[in-house]
Coordinates of C-alpha atoms in Angstrom, one line a residue:
L46 CA -6.4 3.6 132.3
G47 CA -3.0 5.2 130.4
T48 CA -3.3 7.8 132.8
A49 CA -2.0 8.0 136.2
D50 CA -4.7 9.8 137.4
T51 CA -7.9 8.0 136.1
T52 CA -8.6 3.6 137.8
I53 CA -11.3 1.7 136.9
L54 CA -12.8 -0.1 139.5
R55 CA -14.5 -3.5 137.7
S56 CA -17.3 -4.7 139.7
R57 CA -18.0 -8.1 138.1
T58 CA -19.7 -11.9 138.3
W59 CA -20.7 -15.5 136.7
D60 CA -24.8 -15.3 138.0
R61 CA -26.5 -12.5 136.3
L62 CA -27.8 -9.7 138.6
K63 CA -30.7 -9.4 139.8
F64 CA -31.5 -5.8 137.0
E65 CA -30.4 -8.1 134.8
V66 CA -33.6 -10.3 134.6
E67 CA -34.6 -9.1 131.1
Y68 CA -31.5 -9.8 129.8
S69 CA -31.3 -13.6 129.7
L70 CA -28.5 -14.7 128.0
Q71 CA -26.2 -15.7 131.1
R72 CA -23.3 -15.3 130.8
G73 CA -22.1 -12.8 134.3
T74 CA -21.4 -8.8 134.5
T75 CA -18.9 -6.3 135.2
A76 CA -20.3 -3.5 136.4
N77 CA -17.8 -0.9 135.5
S78 CA -16.8 2.3 138.0
Y79 CA -14.3 5.1 137.1
L80 CA -12.0 7.1 139.5
I81 CA -10.4 10.8 138.8
Q82 CA -8.1 11.6 140.9
A83 CA -6.6 15.2 139.8
D84 CA -6.3 18.5 142.3
K85 CA -9.9 17.6 143.4
T86 CA -11.3 13.4 143.0
A87 CA -14.4 12.1 141.2
L88 CA -16.5 8.7 141.0
I89 CA -18.1 8.0 138.0
D90 CA -21.2 5.4 138.2
P91 CA -20.6 3.5 141.6
P92 CA -22.4 -0.3 140.7
G93 CA -25.6 -1.4 142.4
E94 CA -25.9 -3.4 145.3
S95 CA -24.5 -6.7 144.3
F96 CA -20.9 -4.9 145.1
T97 CA -21.4 -2.6 147.5
E98 CA -19.1 -4.0 149.8
I99 CA -16.6 -5.1 148.0
F100 CA -16.8 -2.0 146.2
L101 CA -16.2 0.4 149.2
N102 CA -13.4 -2.1 150.1
Q103 CA -11.5 -1.4 146.7
L104 CA -12.6 1.9 146.7
Q105 CA -10.6 2.6 150.0
Q106 CA -7.2 1.4 149.0
C107 CA -7.3 3.7 146.0
V108 CA -8.3 7.0 147.4
N109 CA -9.8 8.2 151.0
V110 CA -13.2 8.1 150.0
Q111 CA -14.0 10.4 152.7
Q112 CA -11.9 12.6 150.9
L113 CA -13.6 12.4 147.2
D114 CA -15.4 15.8 146.1
Y115 CA -17.5 14.7 143.4
V116 CA -20.2 11.5 142.8
I117 CA -21.4 11.3 139.1
L118 CA -24.1 9.4 138.0
G119 CA -24.9 8.5 134.3
H120 CA -28.0 7.1 135.6
V121 CA -30.3 6.5 138.7
N122 CA -32.3 4.0 140.0
P123 CA -32.5 2.3 142.5
N124 CA -30.6 -1.1 142.3
R125 CA -28.1 2.3 143.2
M126 CA -29.2 3.6 146.5
V127 CA -28.0 1.6 148.9
T128 CA -23.5 1.8 147.6
L129 CA -24.9 5.9 147.8
K130 CA -25.8 5.6 150.8
A131 CA -23.4 4.3 151.9
L132 CA -21.3 6.7 150.1
L133 CA -22.7 9.2 152.3
E134 CA -22.2 8.3 155.3
L135 CA -18.8 7.9 155.0
A136 CA -18.1 11.1 152.8
P137 CA -21.7 13.1 154.0
H138 CA -19.9 16.7 152.1
I139 CA -19.8 14.6 149.0
T140 CA -21.7 16.4 146.0
F141 CA -23.6 14.3 143.5
V142 CA -23.2 15.6 139.5
C143 CA -26.4 14.2 137.8
S144 CA -29.0 16.2 134.9
K145 CA -31.9 17.2 136.8
P146 CA -34.5 14.0 136.0
G147 CA -31.5 11.4 137.5
A148 CA -31.5 15.2 140.7
V149 CA -35.0 14.4 140.8
A150 CA -35.0 11.0 141.1
L151 CA -32.7 10.9 143.8
Q152 CA -34.0 13.6 145.6
N153 CA -37.3 10.9 145.7
A154 CA -35.0 8.2 147.0
L155 CA -32.2 9.8 149.9
R156 CA -35.3 12.3 151.1
E157 CA -34.2 11.4 154.3
H158 CA -30.8 12.3 153.9
Q159 CA -28.5 16.1 154.0
F160 CA -26.9 15.8 150.5
N161 CA -25.5 18.1 147.7
I162 CA -26.5 18.2 144.2
W163 CA -24.9 19.2 140.9
V164 CA -27.1 19.9 137.6
P165 CA -24.8 20.9 134.7
R166 CA -26.4 23.4 132.2
G167 CA -25.5 24.1 128.5
D168 CA -22.2 24.6 128.5
E169 CA -20.6 24.7 132.0
T170 CA -18.2 22.0 132.8
L171 CA -16.3 20.6 136.0
D172 CA -13.1 21.5 136.8
L173 CA -11.0 18.6 138.2
G174 CA -7.6 20.6 138.7
R175 CA -4.5 19.3 136.2
G176 CA -6.6 19.5 132.5
H177 CA -9.5 17.5 133.9
H178 CA -12.4 19.9 132.8
L179 CA -14.9 17.7 132.5
Q180 CA -18.3 17.7 130.4
F181 CA -21.2 16.4 130.4
I182 CA -24.1 15.7 127.3
P183 CA -28.2 14.5 128.3
I184 CA -29.0 11.7 126.6
P185 CA -32.2 11.0 127.6
T186 CA -33.9 8.0 126.9
P187 CA -37.5 6.5 127.1
R188 CA -35.3 3.9 129.7
W189 CA -33.6 6.1 130.8
P190 CA -35.2 9.4 131.5
D191 CA -32.0 11.0 133.0
G192 CA -29.3 10.0 130.8
L193 CA -26.4 11.4 131.2
C194 CA -22.5 11.0 129.7
T195 CA -19.4 12.5 130.6
Y196 CA -16.1 13.7 128.9
D197 CA -12.6 14.4 129.6
P198 CA -11.0 16.1 127.0
Q199 CA -7.9 15.2 128.8
T200 CA -7.9 11.3 128.2
R201 CA -9.5 12.1 125.3
I202 CA -12.4 9.2 127.6
L203 CA -15.8 9.4 126.9
F204 CA -17.7 7.7 129.5
T205 CA -21.0 6.4 128.0
D206 CA -23.1 4.6 131.2
K207 CA -25.7 2.8 129.0
L208 CA -23.9 3.2 125.8
F209 CA -21.4 0.7 124.1
G210 CA -21.8 -1.9 126.8
A211 CA -22.2 -5.5 127.0
H212 CA -23.2 -8.0 130.2
V213 CA -20.9 -10.4 129.6
C214 CA -17.3 -11.6 132.2
G215 CA -13.9 -12.3 131.7
D216 CA -10.5 -10.9 132.9
E217 CA -10.5 -8.2 129.5
I218 CA -10.5 -5.0 130.1
W219 CA -9.9 -3.7 127.0
D220 CA -11.6 -4.8 123.4
E221 CA -8.5 -6.2 121.6
N222 CA -10.8 -9.7 120.6
W223 CA -14.0 -7.9 119.5
K224 CA -14.9 -9.8 117.0
R225 CA -15.4 -12.6 120.1
L226 CA -17.7 -9.7 121.1
D227 CA -19.8 -9.1 118.3
E228 CA -22.7 -11.5 119.9
D229 CA -22.8 -10.4 123.3
R230 CA -22.8 -6.7 121.6
R231 CA -25.8 -6.6 119.4
Y232 CA -27.8 -8.7 121.5
Y233 CA -27.0 -6.0 124.8
Y234 CA -28.7 -3.3 121.7
D235 CA -31.7 -5.1 121.0
C236 CA -32.5 -6.2 124.8
L237 CA -32.0 -2.5 125.7
H238 CA -31.6 -0.1 122.8
A239 CA -34.2 -1.5 120.1
A240 CA -37.5 -0.1 121.4
Q241 CA -35.1 3.2 122.0
S242 CA -33.5 4.0 118.5
R243 CA -34.9 6.9 117.8
Q244 CA -33.3 8.2 120.9
V245 CA -30.4 6.2 120.8
E246 CA -29.5 7.5 117.2
T247 CA -29.3 11.2 118.7
A248 CA -27.0 10.4 120.9
L249 CA -25.0 9.4 119.1
D250 CA -25.1 13.2 117.5
K251 CA -25.1 14.1 120.5
L252 CA -21.6 12.5 121.2
A253 CA -20.2 12.8 117.5
P254 CA -18.8 16.2 117.9
F255 CA -16.1 15.3 121.0
S256 CA -13.7 14.1 119.9
A257 CA -12.5 10.5 122.1
K258 CA -10.1 8.0 122.0
M259 CA -12.3 5.5 123.7
Y260 CA -15.5 4.7 125.6
A261 CA -15.8 4.3 128.9
P262 CA -19.4 2.3 129.8
G263 CA -21.1 1.1 132.3
H264 CA -20.9 -2.5 131.6
G265 CA -18.1 -4.8 129.9
P266 CA -15.1 -4.0 128.1
I267 CA -13.5 -0.9 127.4
V268 CA -14.2 0.2 123.5
R269 CA -10.5 1.0 122.3
Y270 CA -9.8 -0.9 119.5
S271 CA -13.4 -1.2 117.7
L272 CA -14.7 2.4 118.4
S273 CA -15.9 3.4 115.1
R274 CA -17.0 -0.3 114.1
F275 CA -19.4 0.1 117.5
I276 CA -20.6 2.9 116.5
H277 CA -20.8 2.1 112.8
D278 CA -22.6 -0.7 114.2
Y279 CA -25.6 1.0 116.1
R280 CA -26.2 3.4 113.3
Q281 CA -26.8 0.7 111.3
W282 CA -28.4 -1.6 113.8
G283 CA -30.7 1.4 114.3
Q284 CA -31.3 1.6 110.3
Q285 CA -32.4 -1.6 110.3
Q286 CA -35.3 -0.3 112.9
T287 CA -36.3 3.1 111.3
E288 CA -35.9 1.3 108.2
Q289 CA -39.5 -1.6 108.6
D290 CA -42.7 -1.1 107.1
L291 CA -44.7 -1.4 110.3
T292 CA -44.6 0.4 113.5
V293 CA -45.8 -0.6 117.1
A294 CA -45.6 2.5 120.0
L295 CA -44.7 1.4 123.6
I296 CA -46.5 3.8 125.4
Y297 CA -46.0 2.9 129.5
A298 CA -44.4 4.3 132.6
S299 CA -43.1 2.6 135.7
A300 CA -42.4 3.5 139.3
Y301 CA -39.9 0.3 140.2
G302 CA -38.9 -0.7 137.1
N303 CA -41.2 -4.0 136.6
T304 CA -42.7 -2.8 133.8
A305 CA -40.1 -1.2 132.4
T306 CA -38.9 -4.9 132.6
L307 CA -42.1 -6.3 130.8
A308 CA -42.1 -3.4 128.9
Q309 CA -38.6 -4.1 127.5
A310 CA -39.6 -8.6 127.3
I311 CA -42.3 -7.4 125.3
A312 CA -40.2 -5.2 122.4
K313 CA -38.2 -7.3 121.7
G314 CA -39.9 -10.1 120.8
M315 CA -41.4 -8.0 118.4
T316 CA -38.8 -6.7 117.0
K317 CA -37.1 -10.1 116.3
T318 CA -40.1 -10.2 114.3
G319 CA -39.4 -7.0 112.0
I320 CA -41.6 -5.2 113.7
A321 CA -40.1 -1.7 114.7
V322 CA -40.6 -0.4 118.3
E323 CA -41.0 2.6 119.8
S324 CA -40.8 3.4 123.1
I325 CA -42.1 6.2 125.3
N326 CA -41.9 6.8 129.2
C327 CA -45.0 9.4 128.9
E328 CA -43.9 10.2 132.5
F329 CA -41.0 12.7 130.5
A330 CA -42.2 13.1 127.5
D331 CA -45.0 15.5 126.7
S332 CA -48.4 15.1 124.5
A333 CA -47.2 16.3 121.3
E334 CA -44.5 13.1 121.0
I335 CA -47.1 10.5 122.6
E336 CA -50.1 11.7 120.0
A337 CA -47.5 11.6 116.7
A338 CA -46.3 8.7 117.9
I339 CA -50.2 6.8 117.7
Q340 CA -51.2 8.5 114.7
R341 CA -48.2 7.2 112.6
C342 CA -48.0 3.9 114.5
D343 CA -49.9 0.5 113.6
G344 CA -51.0 -0.7 116.5
F345 CA -49.7 0.7 120.1
L346 CA -49.5 -1.5 123.3
I347 CA -49.8 0.8 126.7
G348 CA -48.2 -0.3 130.1
S349 CA -49.0 1.0 133.8
P350 CA -47.5 0.4 137.3
T351 CA -51.0 0.5 140.1
L352 CA -50.3 3.1 142.2
G353 CA -52.7 3.8 145.2
G354 CA -55.3 1.4 143.4
H355 CA -55.2 3.9 140.2
M356 CA -53.6 4.1 136.6
P357 CA -50.5 6.8 137.3
T358 CA -51.8 10.3 135.6
Q359 CA -49.0 10.7 133.1
V360 CA -50.9 7.6 131.8
Q361 CA -54.0 8.5 132.4
T362 CA -53.1 11.5 130.4
A363 CA -51.1 9.1 127.5
L364 CA -54.3 6.7 127.8
G365 CA -56.7 10.2 126.7
I366 CA -54.5 10.7 123.5
I367 CA -55.0 7.1 122.5
L368 CA -58.7 7.2 122.2
S369 CA -59.3 10.4 121.3
T370 CA -56.5 9.8 118.5
A371 CA -55.9 6.2 117.4
A372 CA -58.2 4.6 115.2
K373 CA -60.6 2.1 116.3
T374 CA -58.8 -0.5 113.1
K375 CA -55.0 -0.1 115.5
L376 CA -54.7 -3.4 117.3
A377 CA -54.1 -2.6 120.8
G378 CA -52.6 -4.6 124.2
V379 CA -52.2 -4.2 127.8
F380 CA -49.6 -4.4 130.3
G381 CA -48.3 -3.8 134.2
S382 CA -47.0 -4.8 137.4
Y383 CA -48.3 -3.9 141.1
G384 CA -48.0 -4.6 144.6
W385 CA -50.9 -5.5 146.3
S386 CA -53.5 -4.5 143.6
G387 CA -53.7 -4.0 139.8
E388 CA -55.9 -2.4 139.0
A389 CA -55.0 -0.2 136.4
V390 CA -54.3 -2.4 133.7
D391 CA -58.4 -3.7 134.4
E392 CA -58.9 -0.1 134.4
I393 CA -57.6 0.4 130.7
E394 CA -58.4 -2.7 129.5
S395 CA -61.8 -1.8 130.2
K396 CA -62.0 1.5 127.9
L397 CA -60.0 0.5 125.2
Q398 CA -63.0 -2.4 124.9
D399 CA -65.0 -0.1 125.8
A400 CA -63.8 2.5 122.7
G401 CA -63.7 -0.3 120.7
Y402 CA -60.4 -1.0 120.3
R403 CA -59.1 -5.3 119.5
L404 CA -56.9 -7.0 122.0
G405 CA -54.2 -8.6 120.5
F406 CA -53.3 -10.9 123.9
E407 CA -55.2 -10.8 127.2
P408 CA -53.5 -8.5 129.5
I409 CA -50.8 -9.3 131.2
R410 CA -50.6 -7.9 134.8
V411 CA -47.6 -9.0 136.9
K412 CA -47.2 -9.1 140.8
F413 CA -43.6 -7.4 142.1
K414 CA -40.4 -8.4 139.9
P415 CA -40.5 -10.4 137.0
D416 CA -38.9 -14.1 136.7
D417 CA -37.4 -16.1 134.1
E418 CA -40.7 -17.5 132.8
T419 CA -42.4 -13.7 132.4
I420 CA -39.6 -12.5 131.2
Q421 CA -40.8 -15.7 128.1
Y422 CA -43.6 -15.2 128.4
C423 CA -43.7 -11.5 127.6
K424 CA -41.2 -12.1 124.6
E425 CA -43.9 -14.8 123.2
V426 CA -46.8 -12.3 123.3
G427 CA -44.7 -9.2 121.9
I428 CA -44.3 -12.5 119.0
E429 CA -47.8 -13.5 118.7
F430 CA -49.2 -9.7 118.7
A431 CA -46.6 -9.2 115.8
Q432 CA -47.4 -11.8 114.2
T433 CA -51.3 -11.1 114.4
L434 CA -50.3 -7.4 113.4
K435 CA -48.9 -8.3 110.2
K436 CA -52.1 -10.3 109.2
S437 CA -53.8 -7.7 109.6
K438 CA -52.5 -5.5 107.4
K439 CA -52.3 -8.2 105.2
F440 CA -47.6 -7.9 105.1
R441 CA -45.9 -9.5 102.6
A442 CA -42.2 -9.5 102.0
P443 CA -41.2 -6.3 99.3
K444 CA -41.2 -6.9 95.9
Q445 CA -38.0 -8.2 93.8
A446 CA -36.7 -6.9 90.6
V447 CA -37.8 -10.7 89.1
S448 CA -41.4 -11.4 87.2
S449 CA -43.8 -13.6 89.0
A450 CA -42.6 -16.7 86.6
Q451 CA -39.1 -16.2 87.5
I452 CA -39.9 -15.8 91.2
D453 CA -42.5 -19.1 91.0
R454 CA -39.7 -21.6 89.0
T455 CA -36.8 -20.5 91.8
A456 CA -39.3 -21.5 95.0
Q457 CA -40.1 -24.4 93.3
A458 CA -36.7 -25.6 92.3
V459 CA -35.7 -24.3 96.5
G460 CA -38.4 -26.2 97.4
R461 CA -37.2 -29.4 96.0
I462 CA -34.3 -28.9 98.8
V463 CA -35.3 -32.4 101.5
G464 CA -34.0 -31.7 104.7
S465 CA -35.1 -34.7 108.1
L466 CA -38.2 -33.6 110.0
C467 CA -36.5 -33.4 113.9
V468 CA -37.8 -31.0 117.3
L469 CA -35.1 -29.0 118.5
A470 CA -35.9 -28.5 122.7
A471 CA -34.0 -26.2 124.3
K472 CA -34.5 -25.5 128.2
R473 CA -32.5 -22.6 130.0
G474 CA -33.0 -22.5 133.4
N475 CA -36.4 -22.7 134.6
V476 CA -37.5 -21.6 130.6
S477 CA -37.8 -24.4 128.2
S478 CA -39.3 -24.7 124.5
G479 CA -39.5 -26.8 121.1
V480 CA -40.0 -25.9 118.2
L481 CA -40.7 -28.8 114.9
A482 CA -37.9 -28.0 111.8
S483 CA -36.3 -29.3 108.9
W484 CA -33.2 -27.4 107.8
V485 CA -31.2 -29.4 109.8
T486 CA -28.1 -31.2 108.1
Q487 CA -24.3 -32.5 109.1
A488 CA -21.7 -29.6 109.3
S489 CA -18.0 -31.6 110.8
F490 CA -17.0 -35.0 110.7
N491 CA -14.5 -33.7 113.6
P492 CA -15.9 -32.4 115.7
P493 CA -19.0 -33.9 115.1
G494 CA -21.4 -30.5 114.4
L495 CA -24.8 -29.7 113.1
T496 CA -26.4 -26.2 111.4
I497 CA -29.5 -25.7 111.6
A498 CA -32.1 -22.6 110.5
V499 CA -33.4 -21.0 113.1
A500 CA -36.3 -18.2 112.6
K501 CA -36.0 -14.9 114.2
D502 CA -39.4 -15.3 115.1
W503 CA -39.4 -18.2 117.0
A504 CA -39.8 -18.1 120.6
V505 CA -36.8 -20.9 120.7
E506 CA -34.4 -19.2 119.2
S507 CA -33.7 -16.8 122.2
L508 CA -32.4 -20.5 123.9
T509 CA -29.9 -21.1 121.1
H510 CA -27.1 -18.2 122.0
I511 CA -23.4 -19.1 121.8
G512 CA -22.6 -21.6 124.6
D513 CA -26.3 -22.7 124.9
Q514 CA -27.6 -27.1 125.1
F515 CA -30.2 -28.3 123.2
V516 CA -31.4 -31.8 121.3
L517 CA -32.5 -32.4 118.7
N518 CA -34.8 -35.2 118.6
I519 CA -35.1 -36.6 114.9
L520 CA -38.5 -37.9 113.8
K521 CA -39.1 -41.0 112.1
E522 CA -41.6 -41.4 109.4
G523 CA -45.3 -41.3 111.2
M524 CA -48.2 -38.1 111.8
N525 CA -47.8 -38.7 115.7
V526 CA -45.4 -36.0 116.6
R527 CA -45.0 -33.9 114.0
R528 CA -48.9 -33.1 113.7
H529 CA -48.4 -32.7 117.9
F530 CA -45.7 -29.9 116.7
L531 CA -47.9 -28.4 113.4
Q532 CA -50.5 -26.8 115.9
S533 CA -50.2 -23.4 117.4
F534 CA -49.1 -22.6 121.1
A535 CA -50.7 -20.1 122.7
P536 CA -47.2 -17.8 124.2
G537 CA -45.8 -19.6 127.5
E538 CA -48.0 -23.2 126.7
D539 CA -45.9 -26.2 127.1
R540 CA -44.3 -27.1 124.4
F541 CA -44.4 -30.8 125.5
A542 CA -47.6 -31.3 126.8
G543 CA -48.8 -34.5 126.7
L544 CA -45.9 -36.0 125.0
D545 CA -43.7 -38.9 126.3
T546 CA -40.0 -36.9 127.4
E547 CA -37.5 -37.1 129.6
D548 CA -34.2 -34.9 130.4
A549 CA -30.9 -36.0 128.5
E550 CA -28.3 -35.2 130.2
N551 CA -28.1 -31.7 129.0
G552 CA -31.3 -30.9 130.7
C553 CA -33.4 -30.6 127.3
P554 CA -36.1 -32.9 126.8
I555 CA -36.2 -36.3 125.0
I556 CA -39.0 -37.2 123.1
K557 CA -38.7 -41.1 123.3
D558 CA -41.2 -41.3 120.5
A559 CA -38.4 -40.3 118.0
L560 CA -36.0 -42.5 115.9
A561 CA -33.1 -41.0 117.9
Y562 CA -31.5 -38.0 119.0
V563 CA -28.5 -35.9 119.6
E564 CA -27.9 -33.6 122.7
C565 CA -26.0 -29.9 121.5
T566 CA -23.9 -27.5 121.9
V567 CA -24.7 -24.2 119.8
K568 CA -20.6 -22.8 118.8
S569 CA -21.5 -20.0 116.5
R570 CA -24.4 -18.1 115.1
M571 CA -24.6 -16.0 111.3
D572 CA -27.2 -13.8 110.9
C573 CA -29.3 -15.1 107.9
G574 CA -32.1 -12.7 107.4
D575 CA -35.2 -14.1 108.3
H576 CA -33.2 -17.0 109.9
W577 CA -29.9 -17.6 112.7
L578 CA -27.6 -20.6 110.9
I579 CA -27.0 -22.1 114.1
Y580 CA -23.3 -24.4 114.5
A581 CA -23.5 -26.7 117.3
V582 CA -21.1 -29.2 118.2
V583 CA -22.8 -32.8 119.0
D584 CA -22.1 -34.1 122.7
N585 CA -23.9 -36.8 122.4
G586 CA -26.4 -39.4 121.2
K587 CA -28.6 -42.7 120.6
V588 CA -30.7 -44.4 118.2
L589 CA -34.0 -45.0 120.0
Q590 CA -35.9 -47.6 117.7
S591 CA -33.2 -50.1 115.6
T592 CA -36.4 -49.7 112.6
G593 CA -38.3 -47.0 111.2
M594 CA -37.2 -44.8 108.9
T595 CA -35.9 -41.0 109.4
A596 CA -39.4 -38.2 108.1
V597 CA -38.7 -36.4 105.5
H598 CA -40.4 -32.2 104.1
H599 CA -40.9 -32.4 101.4
R600 CA -41.8 -28.8 100.2
K601 CA -43.8 -27.7 97.0
S602 CA -42.0 -24.5 97.7
G603 CA -39.3 -22.7 98.4
S604 CA -41.0 -19.4 100.0
Q605 CA -42.3 -21.9 103.5
Y606 CA -41.6 -24.3 105.5

């Protein structure tokens, strides 16, 4: 990394890792580790068990592992334990450097091992020699309460762990082509940080005084060429969250990370609709923080694992605060994971209903680790909860600085723009979705391409990212298929049940009663307020019925479909 003392070891995979289950884009990832070799040697953020063997083999080529002095951990999670145990076997004398919450997690996970821990306090630094006086910045967030950044003033590298990353695999070590990373960076933020934007903003303030010339994240390219742009983006994305009109408090505890994964997925669904989410990990939040969040929120969700047939003490405390603080008019939700039984979710549901709260969805109970279908279901539940909350609050868009008459005239004029009625059918792995769409138009001849506007709160939106494939079923005049897709679908419900379909070459559903269909691959996306404008190249297509007219959507107003 521009110096003989500092080396990056990039563990790469083009598959999605287990810990990325809530991260539905499948573009692989790099797990970045960093080695500083001075008078003493420090390893920063060793990877998880998917890479343990290959990582240790490569590490041995860079350094005699038995002479390793320190292992610095930006966060501690179960995924890293296999690698940490292997390092301890090779070098029992190593000292782990982590935050205080990280030390507690490490001691619980490695209780059968003897090892050294150092928790830096205040302005304490770690002197590796040759000018490498490492400084440490705690950046706790609900998802990573033990978050710790490391700054090396000698190289001016800031090791940011979960900040400024991207789950994307490639050969590039640096971010020279950072514009191509825009979608991956934004999606990473939306999945991992949008629901904890307040704490991320605090972390940015803590990092601002350090004169870093590059950010070294735990995943993705090293940030060097787009440093100021990336900081600006993080602040802008966070501001977009805090400026939303409605807020949901997402309160949870997570014993093994599974309940936290459900929380992330539900939050992703809510933030898609323009609802701000404030995550609170009640294992690390005090009563005052929980009470303040409950008082200012418009709705709340509470998630819990089941431990010994009950909810953890911290969840019981948070529930007590909710029952004594939250107005009965606030919309509520319950979710949780379990191993052998799920009494905690039942107990929370019962207490909320007995107190008179209205639940926005059927409580979610997930055994062990959630799969792709469960994650998609949770996202759709989040969307439905947010839409229900908006209706209950009679949510309206902000007033525009024009007269009502002018708005009406403009809406009527925009409404005269017509589009063909189609069904957008998308599938990724075992997850599929479909929606009736009319904002469709041809966009290019060579290659043949089209654009389609996809609302951010549509369930299918998460399946229309760059590289995804879909089928656009072009409908004929008549109401059969149109009527099917005009109905409301429950979260996780099969949108194509009852229709005569077959799989296209790209695996997405073709509706046999359609007039024609085209198979498409998404090439780019543009943020357009409450919609994404998708540009896709047509890979294949066929007219299914030689007679019949294309169904067209005529509207009276441009302010609604």
